[in-house]
């Protein structure tokens, strides 16, 4: 049963949409470099406050990062989030902020007034996704959306969900988050996938060069539809670089149940 998701009426009315990008690597950098275009478009569409963006990452730029990520040799040793946000602010005249720390589950415990409306999860470990889920699925959280992006060597996905919290009540048409559809993605007891490579050659061997940019552009295009027209019939997609195919994830409670059961069965066979 396909449904339409309607944007909450209070999200775009009286203030800027507060955005937090967690992770400044290949996907996070592609997302944050695209957000100024979404900000400008929203203002043209009549949402005069646009976006208020913060980026959070505790890592410094390494030489390997200069291969697939928008960093140069002169950036090496500097914090990734600071480099990217400073670049955006200088070019676009924005006043966005960088938080040079790693995200953890209690990052926003003391600053509920700064709780983001929209969280981009651009992380590559189960522990990091678990921290995002724990932080914004709490009873007092007011976060409206969690948009998770993830990939492997030649494929990836993005999923827009509404974490259960004070803002998103339990109901049939609430957008399910990536951790609800794929519970194994936040199971820290199974260990982590191989860590990012330390050499430029290995980095390119492990991952096709344009996966991050393709996922980021597609996710931002979906958000632009939501913010412009106020509704969506899909809330994510799956992309395969080898076949060139992208399959949308429809807003469909029956499909969500099937996906969760299928994911649990497949995961149990690997244990």
PDB file of C-alpha atoms in Angstrom, residues 62-69 195-207:
ATOM      1  CA  UNK A  62      45.149  12.997   5.785  1.00  0.00           C
ATOM      2  CA  UNK A  63      47.080  12.614   2.545  1.00  0.00           C
ATOM      3  CA  UNK A  64      44.804   9.753   1.466  1.00  0.00           C
ATOM      4  CA  UNK A  65      41.730  11.967   1.906  1.00  0.00           C
ATOM      5  CA  UNK A  66      43.001  14.196  -0.900  1.00  0.00           C
ATOM      6  CA  UNK A  67      42.292  11.434  -3.442  1.00  0.00           C
ATOM      7  CA  UNK A  68      38.503  10.944  -3.180  1.00  0.00           C
ATOM      8  CA  UNK A  69      37.473  13.845  -0.951  1.00  0.00           C
ATOM      9  CA  UNK A 195      38.281   0.228   8.138  1.00  0.00           C
ATOM     10  CA  UNK A 196      39.053   2.808   5.428  1.00  0.00           C
ATOM     11  CA  UNK A 197      42.335   2.166   3.667  1.00  0.00           C
ATOM     12  CA  UNK A 198      45.550   3.966   4.452  1.00  0.00           C
ATOM     13  CA  UNK A 199      46.860   4.279   0.878  1.00  0.00           C
ATOM     14  CA  UNK A 200      45.479   6.120  -2.128  1.00  0.00           C
ATOM     15  CA  UNK A 201      45.685   3.059  -4.392  1.00  0.00           C
ATOM     16  CA  UNK A 202      43.893   0.860  -1.868  1.00  0.00           C
ATOM     17  CA  UNK A 203      41.229   3.510  -1.345  1.00  0.00           C
ATOM     18  CA  UNK A 204      40.376   3.512  -5.058  1.00  0.00           C
ATOM     19  CA  UNK A 205      40.483  -0.293  -5.222  1.00  0.00           C
ATOM     20  CA  UNK A 206      38.015  -0.611  -2.353  1.00  0.00           C
ATOM     21  CA  UNK A 207      35.490   1.897  -3.642  1.00  0.00           C
TER      22      UNK A 207
END
